[in-house]
Short mmCIF file of C-alpha atoms in Angstrom, two decimals:
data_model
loop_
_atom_site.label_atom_id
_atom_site.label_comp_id
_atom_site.label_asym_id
_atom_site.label_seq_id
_atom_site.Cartn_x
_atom_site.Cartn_y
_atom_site.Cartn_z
CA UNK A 256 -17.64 53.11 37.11
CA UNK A 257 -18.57 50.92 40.28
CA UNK A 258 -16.51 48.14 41.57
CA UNK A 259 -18.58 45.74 40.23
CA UNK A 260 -18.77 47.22 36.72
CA UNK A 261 -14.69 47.41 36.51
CA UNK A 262 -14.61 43.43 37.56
CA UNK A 263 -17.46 42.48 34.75
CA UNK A 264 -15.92 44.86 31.93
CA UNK A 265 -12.65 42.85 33.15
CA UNK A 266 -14.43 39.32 33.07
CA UNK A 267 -15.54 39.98 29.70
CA UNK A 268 -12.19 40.82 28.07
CA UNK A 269 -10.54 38.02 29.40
CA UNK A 270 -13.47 35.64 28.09
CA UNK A 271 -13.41 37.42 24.46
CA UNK A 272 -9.34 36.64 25.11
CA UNK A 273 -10.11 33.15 25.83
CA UNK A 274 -12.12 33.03 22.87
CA UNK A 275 -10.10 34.46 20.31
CA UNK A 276 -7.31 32.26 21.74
CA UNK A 277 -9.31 29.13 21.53
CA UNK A 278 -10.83 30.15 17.98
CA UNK A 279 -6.84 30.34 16.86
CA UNK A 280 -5.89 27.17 18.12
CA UNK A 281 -8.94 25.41 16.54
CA UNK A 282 -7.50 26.92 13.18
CA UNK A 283 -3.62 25.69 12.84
CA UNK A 284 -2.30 24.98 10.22
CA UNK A 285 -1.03 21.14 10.13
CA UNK A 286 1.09 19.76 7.80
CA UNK A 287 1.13 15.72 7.08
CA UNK A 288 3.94 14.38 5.54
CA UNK A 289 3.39 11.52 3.39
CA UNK A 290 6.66 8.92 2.51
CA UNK A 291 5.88 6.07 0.16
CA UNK A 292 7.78 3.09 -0.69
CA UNK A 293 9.04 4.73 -3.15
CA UNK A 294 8.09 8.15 -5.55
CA UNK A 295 7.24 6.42 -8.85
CA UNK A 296 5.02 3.44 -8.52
CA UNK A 297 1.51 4.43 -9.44
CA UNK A 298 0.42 2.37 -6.13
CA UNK A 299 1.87 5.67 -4.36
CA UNK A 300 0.66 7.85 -6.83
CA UNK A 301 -2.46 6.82 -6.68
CA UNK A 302 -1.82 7.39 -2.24
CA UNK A 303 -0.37 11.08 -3.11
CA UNK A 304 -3.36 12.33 -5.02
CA UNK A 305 -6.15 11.29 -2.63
CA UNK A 306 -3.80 11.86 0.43
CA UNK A 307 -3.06 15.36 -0.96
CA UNK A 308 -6.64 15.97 -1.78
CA UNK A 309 -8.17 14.54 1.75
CA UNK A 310 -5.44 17.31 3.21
CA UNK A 311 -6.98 20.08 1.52
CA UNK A 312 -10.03 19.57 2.26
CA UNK A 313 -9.60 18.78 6.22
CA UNK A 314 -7.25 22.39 5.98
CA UNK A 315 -4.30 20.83 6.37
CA UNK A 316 -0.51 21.52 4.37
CA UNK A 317 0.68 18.31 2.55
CA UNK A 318 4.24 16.69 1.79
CA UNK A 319 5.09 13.95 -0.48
CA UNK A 320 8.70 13.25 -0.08
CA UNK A 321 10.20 9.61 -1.35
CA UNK A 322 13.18 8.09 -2.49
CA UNK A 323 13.25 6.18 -6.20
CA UNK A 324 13.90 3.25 -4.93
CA UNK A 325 12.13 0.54 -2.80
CA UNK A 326 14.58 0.02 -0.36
CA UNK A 327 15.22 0.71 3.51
CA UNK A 328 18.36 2.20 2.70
CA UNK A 329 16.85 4.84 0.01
CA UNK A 330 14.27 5.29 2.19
CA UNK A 331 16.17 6.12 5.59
CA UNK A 332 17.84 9.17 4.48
CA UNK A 333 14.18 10.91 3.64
CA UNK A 334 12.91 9.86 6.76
CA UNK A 335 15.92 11.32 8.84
CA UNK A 336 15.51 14.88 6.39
CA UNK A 337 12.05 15.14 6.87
CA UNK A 338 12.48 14.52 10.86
CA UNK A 339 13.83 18.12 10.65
CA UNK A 340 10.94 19.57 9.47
CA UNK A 341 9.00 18.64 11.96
CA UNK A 342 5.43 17.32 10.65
CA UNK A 343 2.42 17.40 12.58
CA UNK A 344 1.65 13.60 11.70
CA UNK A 345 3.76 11.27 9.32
CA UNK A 346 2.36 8.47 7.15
CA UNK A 347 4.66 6.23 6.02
CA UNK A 348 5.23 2.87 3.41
CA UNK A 349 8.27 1.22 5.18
CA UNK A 350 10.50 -0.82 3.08
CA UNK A 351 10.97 -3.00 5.76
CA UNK A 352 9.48 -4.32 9.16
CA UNK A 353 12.52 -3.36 11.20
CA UNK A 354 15.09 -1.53 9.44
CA UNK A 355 13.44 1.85 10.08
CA UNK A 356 12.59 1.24 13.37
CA UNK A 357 15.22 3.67 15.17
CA UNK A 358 14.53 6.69 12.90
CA UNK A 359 10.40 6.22 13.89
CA UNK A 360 11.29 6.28 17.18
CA UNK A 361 12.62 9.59 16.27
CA UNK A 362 9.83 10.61 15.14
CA UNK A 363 7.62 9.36 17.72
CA UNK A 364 9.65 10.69 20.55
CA UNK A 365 9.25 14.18 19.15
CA UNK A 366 5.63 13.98 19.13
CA UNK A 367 4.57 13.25 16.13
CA UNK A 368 1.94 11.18 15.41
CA UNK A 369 2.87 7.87 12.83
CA UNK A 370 0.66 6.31 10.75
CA UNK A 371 1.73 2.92 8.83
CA UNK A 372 -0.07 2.77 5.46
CA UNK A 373 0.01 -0.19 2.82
CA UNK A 374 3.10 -1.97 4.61
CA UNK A 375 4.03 -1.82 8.40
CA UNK A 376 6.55 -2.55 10.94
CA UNK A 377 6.84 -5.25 13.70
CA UNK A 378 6.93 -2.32 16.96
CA UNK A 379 3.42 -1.65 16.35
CA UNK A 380 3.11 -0.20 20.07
CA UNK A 381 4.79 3.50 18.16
CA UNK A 382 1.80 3.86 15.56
CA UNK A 383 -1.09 5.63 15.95
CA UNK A 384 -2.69 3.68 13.21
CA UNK A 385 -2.26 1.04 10.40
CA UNK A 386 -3.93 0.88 7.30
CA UNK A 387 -3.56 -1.81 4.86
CA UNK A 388 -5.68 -4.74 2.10
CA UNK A 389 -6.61 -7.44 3.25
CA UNK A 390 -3.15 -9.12 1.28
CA UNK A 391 -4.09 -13.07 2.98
CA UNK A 392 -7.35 -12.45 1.15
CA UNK A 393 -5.98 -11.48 -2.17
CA UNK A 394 -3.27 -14.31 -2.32
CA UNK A 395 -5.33 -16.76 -1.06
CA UNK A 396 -8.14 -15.87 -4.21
CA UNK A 397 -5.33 -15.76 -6.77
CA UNK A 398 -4.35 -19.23 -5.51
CA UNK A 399 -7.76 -20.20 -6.09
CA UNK A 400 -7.98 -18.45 -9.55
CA UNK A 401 -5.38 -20.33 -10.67
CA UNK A 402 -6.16 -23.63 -9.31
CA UNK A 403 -9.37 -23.60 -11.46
CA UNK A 404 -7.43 -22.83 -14.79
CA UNK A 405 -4.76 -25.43 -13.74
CA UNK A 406 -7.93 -27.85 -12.99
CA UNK A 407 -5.71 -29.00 -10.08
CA UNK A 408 -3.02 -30.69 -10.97
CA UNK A 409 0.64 -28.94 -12.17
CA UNK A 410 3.32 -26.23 -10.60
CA UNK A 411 2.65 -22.80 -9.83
CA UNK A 412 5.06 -20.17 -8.98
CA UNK A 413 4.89 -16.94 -6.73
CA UNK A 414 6.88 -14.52 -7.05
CA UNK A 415 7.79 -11.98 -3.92
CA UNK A 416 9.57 -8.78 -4.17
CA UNK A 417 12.22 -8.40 -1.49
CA UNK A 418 12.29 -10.58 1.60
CA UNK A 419 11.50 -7.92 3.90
CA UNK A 420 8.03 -7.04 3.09
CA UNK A 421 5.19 -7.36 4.64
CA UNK A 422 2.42 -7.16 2.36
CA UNK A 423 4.09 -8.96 -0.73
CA UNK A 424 4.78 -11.59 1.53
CA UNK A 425 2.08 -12.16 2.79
CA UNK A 426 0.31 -12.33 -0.17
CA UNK A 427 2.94 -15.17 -1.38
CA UNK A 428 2.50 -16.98 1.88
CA UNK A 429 -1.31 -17.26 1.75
CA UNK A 430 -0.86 -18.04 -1.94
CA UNK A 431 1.37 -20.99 -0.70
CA UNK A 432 -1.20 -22.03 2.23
CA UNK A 433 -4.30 -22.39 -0.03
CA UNK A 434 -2.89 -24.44 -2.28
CA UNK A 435 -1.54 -26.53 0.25
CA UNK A 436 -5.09 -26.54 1.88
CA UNK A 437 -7.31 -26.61 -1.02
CA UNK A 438 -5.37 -27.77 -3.84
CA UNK A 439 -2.45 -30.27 -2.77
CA UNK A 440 -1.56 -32.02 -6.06
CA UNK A 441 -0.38 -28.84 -7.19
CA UNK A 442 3.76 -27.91 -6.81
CA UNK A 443 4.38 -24.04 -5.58
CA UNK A 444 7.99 -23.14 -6.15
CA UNK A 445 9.07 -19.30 -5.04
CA UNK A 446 11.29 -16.83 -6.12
CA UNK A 447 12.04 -13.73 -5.02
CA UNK A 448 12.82 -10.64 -7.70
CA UNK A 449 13.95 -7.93 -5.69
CA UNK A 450 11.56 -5.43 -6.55
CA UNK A 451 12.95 -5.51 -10.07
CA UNK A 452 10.39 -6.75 -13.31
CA UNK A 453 13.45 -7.91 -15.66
CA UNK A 454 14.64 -9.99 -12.36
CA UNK A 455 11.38 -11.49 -12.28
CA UNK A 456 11.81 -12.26 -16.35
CA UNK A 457 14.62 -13.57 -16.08
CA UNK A 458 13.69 -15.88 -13.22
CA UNK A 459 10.12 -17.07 -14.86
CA UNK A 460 12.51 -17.56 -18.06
CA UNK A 461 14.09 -20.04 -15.92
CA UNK A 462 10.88 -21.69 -14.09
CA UNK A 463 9.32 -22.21 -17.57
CA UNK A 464 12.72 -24.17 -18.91
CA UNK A 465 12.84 -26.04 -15.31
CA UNK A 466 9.25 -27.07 -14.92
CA UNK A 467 7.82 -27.93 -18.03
CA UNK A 468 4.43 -29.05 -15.90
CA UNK A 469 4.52 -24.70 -15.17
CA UNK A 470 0.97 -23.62 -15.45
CA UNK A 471 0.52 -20.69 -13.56
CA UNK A 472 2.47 -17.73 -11.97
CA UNK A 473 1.52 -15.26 -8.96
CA UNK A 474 3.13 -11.99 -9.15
CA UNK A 475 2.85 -10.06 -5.63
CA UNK A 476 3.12 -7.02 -7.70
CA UNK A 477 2.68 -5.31 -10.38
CA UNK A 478 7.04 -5.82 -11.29
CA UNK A 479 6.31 -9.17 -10.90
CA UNK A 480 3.37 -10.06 -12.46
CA UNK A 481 4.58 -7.70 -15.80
CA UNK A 482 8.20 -9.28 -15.91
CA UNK A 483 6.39 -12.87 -15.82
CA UNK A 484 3.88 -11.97 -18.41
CA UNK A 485 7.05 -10.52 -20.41
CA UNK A 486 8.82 -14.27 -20.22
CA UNK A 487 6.00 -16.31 -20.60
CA UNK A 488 5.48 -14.29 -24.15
CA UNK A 489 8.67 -14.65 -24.69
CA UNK A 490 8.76 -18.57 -24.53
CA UNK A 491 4.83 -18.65 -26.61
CA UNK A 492 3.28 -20.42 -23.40
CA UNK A 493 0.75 -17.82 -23.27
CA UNK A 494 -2.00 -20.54 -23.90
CA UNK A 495 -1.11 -23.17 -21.10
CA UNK A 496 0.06 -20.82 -18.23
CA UNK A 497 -2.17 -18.54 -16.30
CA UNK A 498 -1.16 -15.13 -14.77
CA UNK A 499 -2.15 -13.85 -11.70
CA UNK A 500 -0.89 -10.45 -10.78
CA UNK A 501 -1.35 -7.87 -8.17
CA UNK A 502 -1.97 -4.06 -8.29
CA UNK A 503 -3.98 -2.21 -10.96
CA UNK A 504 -1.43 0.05 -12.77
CA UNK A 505 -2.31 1.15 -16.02
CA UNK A 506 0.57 -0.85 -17.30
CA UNK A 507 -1.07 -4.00 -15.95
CA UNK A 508 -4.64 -3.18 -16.36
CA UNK A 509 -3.76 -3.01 -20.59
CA UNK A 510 -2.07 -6.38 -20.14
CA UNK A 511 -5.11 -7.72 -18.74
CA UNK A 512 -7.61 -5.83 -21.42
CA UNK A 513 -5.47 -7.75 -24.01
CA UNK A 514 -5.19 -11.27 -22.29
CA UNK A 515 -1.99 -10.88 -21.38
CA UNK A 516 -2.70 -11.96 -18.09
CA UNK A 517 -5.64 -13.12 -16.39
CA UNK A 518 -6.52 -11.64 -12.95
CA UNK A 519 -5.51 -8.75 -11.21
CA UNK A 520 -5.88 -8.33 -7.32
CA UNK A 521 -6.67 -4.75 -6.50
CA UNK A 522 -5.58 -2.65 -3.29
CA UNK A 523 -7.60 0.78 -2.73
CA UNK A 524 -4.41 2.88 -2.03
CA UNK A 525 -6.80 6.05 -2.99
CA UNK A 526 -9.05 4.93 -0.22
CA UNK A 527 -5.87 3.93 2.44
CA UNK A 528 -4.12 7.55 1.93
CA UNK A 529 -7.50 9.27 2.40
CA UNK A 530 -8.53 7.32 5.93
CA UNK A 531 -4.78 8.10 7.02
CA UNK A 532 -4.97 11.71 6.40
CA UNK A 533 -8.52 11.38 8.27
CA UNK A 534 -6.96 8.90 11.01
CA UNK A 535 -3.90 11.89 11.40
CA UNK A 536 -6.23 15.31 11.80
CA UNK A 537 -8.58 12.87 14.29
CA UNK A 538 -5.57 12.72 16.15
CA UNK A 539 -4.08 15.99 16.41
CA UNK A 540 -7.25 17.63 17.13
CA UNK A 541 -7.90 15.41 20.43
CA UNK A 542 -10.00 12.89 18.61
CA UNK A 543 -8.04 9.74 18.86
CA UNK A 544 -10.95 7.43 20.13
CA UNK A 545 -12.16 7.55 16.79
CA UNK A 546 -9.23 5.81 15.05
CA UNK A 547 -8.70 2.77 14.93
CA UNK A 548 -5.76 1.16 15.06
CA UNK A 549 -5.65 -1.33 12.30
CA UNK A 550 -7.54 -1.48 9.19
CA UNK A 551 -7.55 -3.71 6.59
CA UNK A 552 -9.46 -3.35 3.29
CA UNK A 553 -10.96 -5.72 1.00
CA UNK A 554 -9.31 -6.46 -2.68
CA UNK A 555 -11.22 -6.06 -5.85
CA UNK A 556 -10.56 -8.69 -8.01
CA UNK A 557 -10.41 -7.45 -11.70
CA UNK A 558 -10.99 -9.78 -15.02
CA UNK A 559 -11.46 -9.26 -18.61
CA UNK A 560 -14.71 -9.90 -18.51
CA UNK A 561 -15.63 -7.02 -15.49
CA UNK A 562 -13.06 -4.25 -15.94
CA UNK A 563 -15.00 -1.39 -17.49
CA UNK A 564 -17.62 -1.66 -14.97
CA UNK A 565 -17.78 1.69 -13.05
CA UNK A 566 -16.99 -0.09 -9.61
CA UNK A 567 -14.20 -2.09 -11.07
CA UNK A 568 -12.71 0.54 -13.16
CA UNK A 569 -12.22 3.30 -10.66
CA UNK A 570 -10.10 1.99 -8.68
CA UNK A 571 -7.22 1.52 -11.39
CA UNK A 572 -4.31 3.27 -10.12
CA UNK A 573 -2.71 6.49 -11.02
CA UNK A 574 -0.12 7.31 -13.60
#
């Protein structure tokens, strides 16, 4: 064999080396690792089964790890466990918009890719991405919704979850600002329930006693808006107080099929987990440019009167 035919039989093994090498690294395995508020709320259901079905289908290995509760402190502990597994990417519900802070910084200093989904945290320059609804739009229509049934005059009451987060309060505090805007002869008093539906019972118990001019509560979510509808049967006022609630769990959605309550606001967390798992391969396979950084999705806004429709109906939440 010539000179020349030793260097090109050479060439071409290292270029079928290069090839096979490149072929490989186009193929590994990721794993996402998604942590939710918290591991029974069919908000994060509803995020594990289309996050663990977008994963599948992109070729990717998927964990759902949470704690039971909705609380930075639960939640810390599965974030620091799961650290040692090392994921490829990690979406994540925080419990609060600093608290967690140091153990993402973890996570971002070992190279792996965060992605904020449904609520966020206030060092946005560590994410990759975060997806969220559009929770200013949704409080600001179930102000609206019950303005109309109040016909403008009368209290309201919102009530939040915990004090440290993000989306429920937002949703309170655009609540709060249309009315102000839009509907000023109308009282908004606030309460917070801690997460916890006989909390927010108790407390609309108390409202209803305090206010007797009480036409219309704003649950942030679905805790809230069950635990009012629960005191406001209690105290037969079902006929002059209006209930606005957020989050389509089944629970909810047969409150509002019986007239329970009156409007629920929506989220898409089917659609959020799916984009995240998207947003997280785009990123660890060198496509980054194509995420964006924040996305926020519109509410659906579900009645009585519209639920079975097709495009109302699917997006009730897992259970």
């Amino acid at each position: 064999m010539t000179s020349i035919a030793v260097l090109a039989a050479l060439a071409a093994v290292l270029v079928s080396t290069a090839s096979g090498a490149s072929h490989k690294a186009s193929h590994k395995k990721f794993t996402v690792a998604l942590v939710p508020g918290d591991s029974t709320d069919p908000f994060y259901l509803s995020m594990e089964f289309a996050g663990r079905a977008e994963a599948k289908k992109l070729g990717m290995n998927f964990i759902w790890q949470g704690a039971s509760a909705f609380s930075p402190e639960a939640q810390a502990p599965v974030l620091s466990a799961l650290l040692a597994k090392h994921p490829s990417a990690l979406l994540v519900a925080p419990t609060d918009p600093n608290a967690l802070t140091s153990i993402l910084k973890q996570y971002k200093a070992a190279h792996i890719p965060i992605i904020t989904v449904d609520t966020t945290i206030n060092d946005k320059a560590i994410l990759s991405a975060r997806i969220t609804s559009n929770n200013a739009q949704g409080g600001a229509a179930a102000a609206d919704a019950c303005a109309t049934a109040m016909k403008g005059t009368g209290a309201a009451a919102v009530i939040y979850t915990t004090p440290g987060t993000t989306t429920t309060n937002a949703r309170g505090q655009a609540f709060v600002a249309e009315m102000k805007k839009k509907h000023p002869k109308i009282t908004v008093y606030t309460e917070f329930d801690n997460n916890t539906e006989s909390t927010a019972t108790s407390q609309v118990s108390s409202l209803l006693l305090a206010h007797r001019d009480l036409k219309c509560v704003f649950g942030t979510n679905d805790y809230a808006a069950e635990g009012a509808a629960t005191a406001v049967d209690a105290a037969h006022e079902r006929s002059k107080v209006t209930i606005a609630g957020y989050d389509a769990e089944p629970q909810l959605v047969t409150l509002l099929r019986k007239g329970t309550i009156d409007i629920i606001v929506a989220q898409k967390p089917a659609m959020e987990a799916t984009i995240a798992v998207q947003d997280a391969y785009d990123v660890l396979t060198g496509k980054a440019r194509k995420v964006k950084k924040s996305v926020q999705l519109a509410n659906v806004i579900m009645t009585k009167s519209n639920i079975n429709k097709p495009s109302i109906k699917k997006w009730i939440y897992k259970s």
